[in-house]
mmCIF file of C-alpha atoms and ligand atoms in Angstrom:
data_model
loop_
_atom_site.group_PDB
_atom_site.id
_atom_site.type_symbol
_atom_site.label_atom_id
_atom_site.label_comp_id
_atom_site.label_asym_id
_atom_site.label_seq_id
_atom_site.Cartn_x
_atom_site.Cartn_y
_atom_site.Cartn_z
ATOM 1 C CA MET A 1 0.000 0.000 0.000
ATOM 2 C CA CYS A 2 1.057 3.610 -0.567
ATOM 3 C CA ASN A 3 0.342 6.814 1.362
ATOM 4 C CA ALA A 4 -0.984 10.009 -0.244
ATOM 5 C CA ALA A 5 2.572 11.037 -1.183
ATOM 6 C CA GLY A 6 3.161 7.691 -2.926
ATOM 7 C CA LEU A 7 5.512 6.168 -0.316
ATOM 8 C CA PRO A 8 5.151 2.371 -0.240
ATOM 9 C CA PHE A 9 4.522 0.534 3.061
ATOM 10 C CA LEU A 10 4.113 -3.108 4.087
ATOM 11 C CA GLN A 11 1.608 -3.919 6.777
ATOM 12 C CA ILE A 12 2.169 -7.202 8.656
ATOM 13 C CA ASP A 13 -0.349 -8.829 10.976
ATOM 14 C CA ASN A 14 0.371 -12.412 11.950
ATOM 15 C CA ALA A 15 -0.412 -14.736 14.885
ATOM 16 C CA HIS A 16 2.260 -13.060 17.027
ATOM 17 C CA ALA A 17 2.469 -9.374 16.254
ATOM 18 C CA SER A 18 1.664 -6.464 13.972
ATOM 19 C CA ALA A 19 4.213 -4.307 12.169
ATOM 20 C CA LEU A 20 4.524 -1.531 9.622
ATOM 21 C CA ILE A 21 7.507 -1.175 7.309
ATOM 22 C CA SER A 22 8.389 1.689 4.988
ATOM 23 C CA LEU A 23 10.279 0.750 1.826
ATOM 24 C CA PHE A 24 11.551 4.339 1.820
ATOM 25 C CA GLY A 25 14.525 4.047 4.153
ATOM 26 C CA GLY A 26 14.071 0.274 4.545
ATOM 27 C CA GLN A 27 12.609 1.278 7.864
ATOM 28 C CA LEU A 28 10.560 -0.600 10.414
ATOM 29 C CA LEU A 29 8.103 1.972 11.816
ATOM 30 C CA HIS A 30 5.945 -0.090 14.130
ATOM 31 C CA TYR A 31 6.179 -3.435 15.918
ATOM 32 C CA GLN A 32 3.771 -4.640 18.576
ATOM 33 C CA PRO A 33 3.441 -8.184 19.874
ATOM 34 C CA HIS A 34 -0.227 -9.015 20.506
ATOM 35 C CA GLY A 35 -1.221 -8.135 24.075
ATOM 36 C CA GLN A 36 1.943 -6.075 24.652
ATOM 37 C CA PRO A 37 2.758 -2.381 24.291
ATOM 38 C CA PRO A 38 4.231 -1.033 21.019
ATOM 39 C CA LEU A 39 8.016 -1.222 20.972
ATOM 40 C CA LEU A 40 8.916 1.661 18.673
ATOM 41 C CA TRP A 41 8.259 5.372 18.796
ATOM 42 C CA LEU A 42 7.276 7.163 15.579
ATOM 43 C CA SER A 43 7.053 10.946 15.598
ATOM 44 C CA GLU A 44 3.594 12.404 14.988
ATOM 45 C CA ALA A 45 5.420 15.076 12.991
ATOM 46 C CA ALA A 46 7.487 12.624 10.915
ATOM 47 C CA VAL A 47 7.823 13.709 7.275
ATOM 48 C CA LEU A 48 6.338 10.916 5.146
ATOM 49 C CA ASP A 49 6.856 12.229 1.626
ATOM 50 C CA GLY A 50 10.376 11.013 0.827
ATOM 51 C CA SER A 51 11.967 14.461 1.202
ATOM 52 C CA LYS A 52 13.819 13.548 4.413
ATOM 53 C CA ALA A 53 14.502 10.588 6.670
ATOM 54 C CA ILE A 54 11.502 9.343 8.659
ATOM 55 C CA ARG A 55 11.769 10.320 12.339
ATOM 56 C CA GLY A 56 11.145 7.203 14.399
ATOM 57 C CA GLY A 57 11.040 3.425 14.161
ATOM 58 C CA ILE A 58 14.419 1.981 13.161
ATOM 59 C CA PRO A 59 16.235 4.135 10.579
ATOM 60 C CA VAL A 60 19.243 2.453 8.984
ATOM 61 C CA CYS A 61 22.374 4.610 9.098
ATOM 62 C CA TRP A 62 24.666 3.384 6.317
ATOM 63 C CA PRO A 63 27.417 3.428 5.048
ATOM 64 C CA TRP A 64 28.529 6.090 7.493
ATOM 65 C CA PHE A 65 27.293 7.398 10.815
ATOM 66 C CA GLY A 66 27.097 11.086 11.727
ATOM 67 C CA LYS A 67 28.287 13.817 9.415
ATOM 68 C CA GLY A 68 29.571 12.524 6.118
ATOM 69 C CA ALA A 69 31.906 14.283 3.722
ATOM 70 C CA GLU A 70 30.877 17.797 2.726
ATOM 71 C CA GLY A 71 27.551 17.816 0.898
ATOM 72 C CA GLU A 72 26.740 14.242 1.929
ATOM 73 C CA PRO A 73 23.708 13.468 4.082
ATOM 74 C CA GLN A 74 24.027 12.917 7.836
ATOM 75 C CA HIS A 75 23.995 9.190 8.761
ATOM 76 C CA GLY A 76 24.507 8.020 5.177
ATOM 77 C CA PHE A 77 22.185 7.669 2.207
ATOM 78 C CA ALA A 78 20.426 4.343 2.903
ATOM 79 C CA ARG A 79 17.674 5.937 4.986
ATOM 80 C CA LEU A 80 16.868 8.270 2.059
ATOM 81 C CA GLN A 81 16.487 5.611 -0.629
ATOM 82 C CA THR A 82 13.590 3.402 -1.624
ATOM 83 C CA TRP A 83 14.530 -0.206 -0.901
ATOM 84 C CA GLN A 84 12.873 -3.232 -2.500
ATOM 85 C CA LEU A 85 11.259 -6.303 -1.037
ATOM 86 C CA ASP A 86 13.493 -9.290 -1.819
ATOM 87 C CA SER A 87 11.506 -12.054 -0.082
ATOM 88 C CA LEU A 88 8.650 -12.644 2.322
ATOM 89 C CA GLU A 89 7.860 -15.916 4.037
ATOM 90 C CA GLU A 90 5.225 -16.861 6.597
ATOM 91 C CA THR A 91 6.374 -19.446 9.149
ATOM 92 C CA GLU A 92 5.016 -20.708 12.464
ATOM 93 C CA ALA A 93 7.411 -18.359 14.229
ATOM 94 C CA GLY A 94 6.114 -15.336 12.316
ATOM 95 C CA THR A 95 6.845 -13.367 9.171
ATOM 96 C CA LEU A 96 10.354 -13.347 7.786
ATOM 97 C CA LEU A 97 11.122 -10.750 5.175
ATOM 98 C CA THR A 98 14.176 -9.309 3.515
ATOM 99 C CA LEU A 99 14.499 -5.814 2.114
ATOM 100 C CA GLU A 100 17.423 -4.956 -0.081
ATOM 101 C CA LEU A 101 19.216 -1.899 -1.335
ATOM 102 C CA THR A 102 21.653 -2.069 -4.232
ATOM 103 C CA PRO A 103 23.475 0.613 -6.251
ATOM 104 C CA GLU A 104 20.982 0.116 -9.095
ATOM 105 C CA LEU A 105 18.260 1.503 -6.785
ATOM 106 C CA CYS A 106 20.317 4.574 -5.849
ATOM 107 C CA PRO A 107 20.622 7.183 -8.634
ATOM 108 C CA ASP A 108 23.828 8.700 -7.174
ATOM 109 C CA HIS A 109 25.588 5.358 -6.639
ATOM 110 C CA GLN A 110 25.345 3.640 -10.018
ATOM 111 C CA GLY A 111 28.340 1.449 -10.816
ATOM 112 C CA GLU A 112 29.288 0.848 -7.164
ATOM 113 C CA GLN A 113 29.528 -2.753 -6.013
ATOM 114 C CA TRP A 114 27.809 -3.539 -2.749
ATOM 115 C CA ARG A 115 24.597 -5.005 -1.422
ATOM 116 C CA LEU A 116 22.749 -4.045 1.731
ATOM 117 C CA ALA A 117 20.041 -6.377 3.023
ATOM 118 C CA LEU A 118 17.817 -6.061 6.058
ATOM 119 C CA GLU A 119 16.237 -9.270 7.329
ATOM 120 C CA ILE A 120 13.290 -8.629 9.634
ATOM 121 C CA GLU A 121 11.652 -11.377 11.687
ATOM 122 C CA ILE A 122 8.265 -10.347 13.037
ATOM 123 C CA GLY A 123 7.303 -12.872 15.689
ATOM 124 C CA ALA A 124 6.754 -12.876 19.448
ATOM 125 C CA GLU A 125 10.173 -11.221 19.387
ATOM 126 C CA LEU A 126 11.552 -8.881 16.782
ATOM 127 C CA THR A 127 14.905 -9.600 15.151
ATOM 128 C CA LEU A 128 16.756 -7.589 12.544
ATOM 129 C CA HIS A 129 19.938 -8.556 10.699
ATOM 130 C CA LEU A 130 21.597 -5.868 8.609
ATOM 131 C CA HIS A 131 23.949 -7.514 6.093
ATOM 132 C CA SER A 132 26.509 -5.300 4.377
ATOM 133 C CA GLU A 133 28.335 -6.924 1.488
ATOM 134 C CA ASN A 134 31.295 -5.620 -0.476
ATOM 135 C CA LYS A 135 30.855 -7.075 -3.966
ATOM 136 C CA GLY A 136 33.773 -5.141 -5.421
ATOM 137 C CA THR A 137 37.473 -5.819 -5.741
ATOM 138 C CA ALA A 138 38.731 -3.089 -3.373
ATOM 139 C CA PRO A 139 38.149 -2.506 0.354
ATOM 140 C CA MET A 140 35.102 -0.436 1.215
ATOM 141 C CA PRO A 141 34.795 1.903 4.219
ATOM 142 C CA LEU A 142 31.832 0.994 6.400
ATOM 143 C CA GLN A 143 29.908 2.214 9.406
ATOM 144 C CA ALA A 144 26.349 1.140 10.192
ATOM 145 C CA ALA A 145 23.717 1.687 12.861
ATOM 146 C CA LEU A 146 20.188 0.636 13.683
ATOM 147 C CA HIS A 147 19.149 4.044 15.017
ATOM 148 C CA SER A 148 16.220 2.622 17.015
ATOM 149 C CA TYR A 149 13.646 4.876 18.693
ATOM 150 C CA PHE A 150 12.116 3.018 21.658
ATOM 151 C CA HIS A 151 8.989 4.000 23.561
ATOM 152 C CA CYS A 152 10.067 4.618 27.116
ATOM 153 C CA GLY A 153 7.033 6.054 28.942
ATOM 154 C CA HIS A 154 8.411 9.378 30.145
ATOM 155 C CA VAL A 155 12.159 9.541 29.619
ATOM 156 C CA HIS A 156 12.709 10.859 33.153
ATOM 157 C CA GLN A 157 11.115 7.702 34.520
ATOM 158 C CA CYS A 158 13.086 5.376 32.273
ATOM 159 C CA ARG A 159 15.935 3.296 33.676
ATOM 160 C CA ILE A 160 18.480 1.716 31.343
ATOM 161 C CA GLU A 161 20.815 -1.113 32.239
ATOM 162 C CA GLY A 162 23.436 -2.680 30.014
ATOM 163 C CA LEU A 163 25.121 -0.043 27.930
ATOM 164 C CA GLY A 164 28.683 -0.318 29.207
ATOM 165 C CA HIS A 165 30.642 1.955 31.529
ATOM 166 C CA ASP A 166 32.865 4.118 29.417
ATOM 167 C CA TYR A 167 31.396 6.456 26.884
ATOM 168 C CA PHE A 168 32.254 9.395 24.735
ATOM 169 C CA ASP A 169 29.919 12.291 25.449
ATOM 170 C CA SER A 170 29.241 13.910 22.073
ATOM 171 C CA LEU A 171 27.668 16.973 23.749
ATOM 172 C CA LEU A 172 30.584 17.602 26.137
ATOM 173 C CA GLN A 173 33.098 16.291 23.585
ATOM 174 C CA ARG A 174 34.967 14.222 26.155
ATOM 175 C CA ALA A 175 35.359 10.692 27.421
ATOM 176 C CA CYS A 176 33.340 9.859 30.557
ATOM 177 C CA TYR A 177 32.877 6.960 32.940
ATOM 178 C CA LYS A 178 29.682 6.087 34.746
ATOM 179 C CA PRO A 179 29.627 2.768 36.584
ATOM 180 C CA VAL A 180 25.870 2.365 36.909
ATOM 181 C CA GLU A 181 22.646 2.678 34.958
ATOM 182 C CA THR A 182 21.516 5.768 33.162
ATOM 183 C CA VAL A 183 18.752 7.981 34.390
ATOM 184 C CA PHE A 184 17.881 10.969 32.227
ATOM 185 C CA ARG A 185 17.943 14.461 33.599
ATOM 186 C CA GLU A 186 19.229 16.275 30.519
ATOM 187 C CA PRO A 187 19.791 15.772 26.777
ATOM 188 C CA VAL A 188 22.116 12.848 26.083
ATOM 189 C CA ASP A 189 24.226 11.932 23.082
ATOM 190 C CA ARG A 190 26.751 9.256 23.992
ATOM 191 C CA ILE A 191 28.800 6.545 22.346
ATOM 192 C CA TYR A 192 29.497 3.512 24.542
ATOM 193 C CA ALA A 193 32.557 1.951 22.959
ATOM 194 C CA ALA A 194 32.731 -1.216 25.108
ATOM 195 C CA PRO A 195 29.084 -2.217 25.063
ATOM 196 C CA VAL A 196 27.526 -5.196 26.809
ATOM 197 C CA PRO A 197 25.385 -7.499 24.664
ATOM 198 C CA LEU A 198 22.109 -7.123 26.580
ATOM 199 C CA THR A 199 20.388 -3.797 27.292
ATOM 200 C CA ARG A 200 17.237 -3.421 29.387
ATOM 201 C CA LEU A 201 14.896 -0.429 29.478
ATOM 202 C CA TYR A 202 12.433 -0.226 32.352
ATOM 203 C CA ASN A 203 9.698 2.069 33.456
ATOM 204 C CA SER A 204 6.658 1.526 35.627
ATOM 205 C CA HIS A 205 4.619 0.195 32.678
ATOM 206 C CA HIS A 206 6.911 -1.942 30.600
ATOM 207 C CA GLU A 207 10.248 -3.632 30.175
ATOM 208 C CA THR A 208 12.162 -3.868 26.908
ATOM 209 C CA SER A 209 15.112 -6.203 26.302
ATOM 210 C CA LEU A 210 17.605 -5.668 23.497
ATOM 211 C CA ARG A 211 20.253 -8.159 22.375
ATOM 212 C CA HIS A 212 22.983 -6.763 20.146
ATOM 213 C CA ARG A 213 25.412 -8.672 17.918
ATOM 214 C CA GLY A 214 28.040 -7.598 15.412
ATOM 215 C CA ASN A 215 28.284 -4.134 16.980
ATOM 216 C CA ASP A 216 31.305 -2.430 18.499
ATOM 217 C CA CYS A 217 29.358 0.284 20.296
ATOM 218 C CA LEU A 218 25.971 1.505 21.429
ATOM 219 C CA VAL A 219 24.772 5.044 20.908
ATOM 220 C CA LEU A 220 22.363 6.613 23.385
ATOM 221 C CA TRP A 221 20.423 9.700 22.297
ATOM 222 C CA ASN A 222 17.618 11.878 23.504
ATOM 223 C CA PRO A 223 17.548 15.503 22.338
ATOM 224 C CA GLY A 224 15.811 17.002 25.386
ATOM 225 C CA PRO A 225 13.281 19.818 24.891
ATOM 226 C CA ARG A 226 15.148 21.575 22.037
ATOM 227 C CA VAL A 227 13.771 19.331 19.313
ATOM 228 C CA PRO A 228 14.171 19.213 15.549
ATOM 229 C CA ALA A 229 11.101 20.310 13.519
ATOM 230 C CA ASP A 230 9.891 16.739 12.958
ATOM 231 C CA ILE A 231 9.473 16.026 16.697
ATOM 232 C CA PRO A 232 6.454 17.632 18.424
ATOM 233 C CA ALA A 233 7.340 20.058 21.249
ATOM 234 C CA LEU A 234 6.524 17.553 23.998
ATOM 235 C CA GLY A 235 7.398 14.439 21.982
ATOM 236 C CA TRP A 236 11.053 14.363 23.043
ATOM 237 C CA SER A 237 10.177 12.827 26.415
ATOM 238 C CA ASP A 238 8.422 9.768 24.941
ATOM 239 C CA PHE A 239 11.423 7.990 23.438
ATOM 240 C CA VAL A 240 15.008 7.052 23.839
ATOM 241 C CA CYS A 241 17.317 5.970 21.035
ATOM 242 C CA VAL A 242 19.539 3.000 21.848
ATOM 243 C CA GLU A 243 21.467 2.382 18.659
ATOM 244 C CA THR A 244 23.219 -0.880 17.851
ATOM 245 C CA ALA A 245 26.153 0.343 15.811
ATOM 246 C CA VAL A 246 29.449 -0.577 14.224
ATOM 247 C CA LEU A 247 31.562 2.553 13.947
ATOM 248 C CA GLY A 248 35.170 1.414 14.223
ATOM 249 C CA LEU A 249 35.355 -1.211 11.503
ATOM 250 C CA GLN A 250 38.514 -0.988 9.427
ATOM 251 C CA GLY A 251 36.363 -1.351 6.322
ATOM 252 C CA LEU A 252 35.052 -4.348 4.468
ATOM 253 C CA ALA A 253 37.604 -6.260 2.423
ATOM 254 C CA ALA A 254 36.683 -7.184 -1.148
ATOM 255 C CA GLY A 255 34.062 -9.933 -1.091
ATOM 256 C CA ASP A 256 33.491 -9.606 2.674
ATOM 257 C CA ARG A 257 30.225 -9.298 4.488
ATOM 258 C CA HIS A 258 29.324 -7.880 7.899
ATOM 259 C CA THR A 259 26.143 -8.527 9.876
ATOM 260 C CA LEU A 260 24.761 -6.216 12.542
ATOM 261 C CA SER A 261 21.905 -7.747 14.548
ATOM 262 C CA LEU A 262 19.346 -6.678 17.097
ATOM 263 C CA SER A 263 16.688 -8.762 18.853
ATOM 264 C CA CYS A 264 14.014 -7.048 20.913
ATOM 265 C CA SER A 265 11.231 -8.090 23.206
ATOM 266 C CA VAL A 266 8.768 -5.909 25.058
ATOM 267 C CA ARG A 267 6.322 -6.760 27.808
ATOM 268 C CA GLY A 268 3.935 -4.777 29.960
ATOM 269 C CA ILE A 269 4.439 -5.033 33.712
HETATM 270 O O1 TA6 B 1 22.630 9.029 17.074
HETATM 271 C C1 TA6 B 1 22.703 10.245 17.702
HETATM 272 C C2 TA6 B 1 22.712 11.312 16.654
HETATM 273 O O2 TA6 B 1 23.834 11.179 15.824
HETATM 274 C C3 TA6 B 1 22.627 12.666 17.367
HETATM 275 O O3 TA6 B 1 23.837 13.346 17.351
HETATM 276 C C4 TA6 B 1 21.476 13.360 16.692
HETATM 277 O O4 TA6 B 1 21.851 14.277 15.769
HETATM 278 C C5 TA6 B 1 20.676 12.204 16.158
HETATM 279 O O5 TA6 B 1 21.579 11.194 15.810
HETATM 280 C C6 TA6 B 1 19.629 12.447 15.102
HETATM 281 O O6 TA6 B 1 20.162 12.664 13.851
HETATM 282 P P1 TA6 B 1 19.220 12.978 12.626
HETATM 283 O O7 TA6 B 1 20.131 13.160 11.456
HETATM 284 O O8 TA6 B 1 18.300 11.794 12.456
HETATM 285 O O9 TA6 B 1 18.448 14.223 12.986
#
C-alpha cells in the first residue's frame, strides 16, 4: 500500500504481532506483539513524503554514521532511498522478510559494487539482521547503525541497564565513565565503545530487552526539549534511542560481508 505522497509501506499482521515497514529508508516503523505495548516510537510530525529521513522506528544509518563528507547526508544515504522487497515468508514463528538496497536503486551510486540487506523477523520477538556486502574488488569503508527509537514512557522515569561503563559524550566532547545505569535528567548523546550485549529499558509500565550482535558500540540519544522540527514540542520525552552500531570497523575487504543484529522483546508489567 502507498500513502498520499506515494511512499510504499508493508503492513504485517500475523499470529504473534503487527508491524509496519516503509520501503523508503528500509525502515521498520511499528512493531507490537499481541497483548503487549508497542516497541517503537514514531514521531507524529514525521515527514512521510520522501523528502527527508523518517523520524522514528528503526532508521538504517549506512554506510557512514554522523556527518559525512561535505555535501553528503548525515547518517549516510540508505535511509533516504527506496529499498525493494526481496523475499517474504510466513512461518510458524512469524513473518520473515528481507528488504534490499543495491546501487541500481540509488541514482547517485550507479556502478558501485555492494549489497545491503535487512532481514526482519516479526514474531513474538523482533529480530533484525543488517547484512553489508562488499561485492567489489577493493576494500570499502563501512559504518552502520540501527538508530532505534524506543517508547520509554516518560524519559525521566526510564531506567536503562546494560550499555557499558565508558562512553564518549558527544555533547561535552569528552570521554566519561559512569559505573551504573543511566537515568535521564538532561539531553544525552553518547557513544558507549565497550558495550555489553544485553540492554534493558524499564519504566513503571513496561520492560524492553535488546540483544545486540556484530556491533562495536551503542549510541544513546535523547535531544531534550530543544527538538528538531519533525518532533512535536513535547514528543522528546516519549522515546530514547539506543542504537546498535558498528563505527570502528577498518572497512570491508573485497568480497566480505558484515552482519549487525538486534533482537528485541517488550512486555507490559
Ligand atoms: O545518534 C545520535 C545522533 O547522531 C545525534 O547526534 C542526533 O543528531 C541524532 O543522531 C539524530 O540525527 P538525525 O540526522 O536523524 O536528525
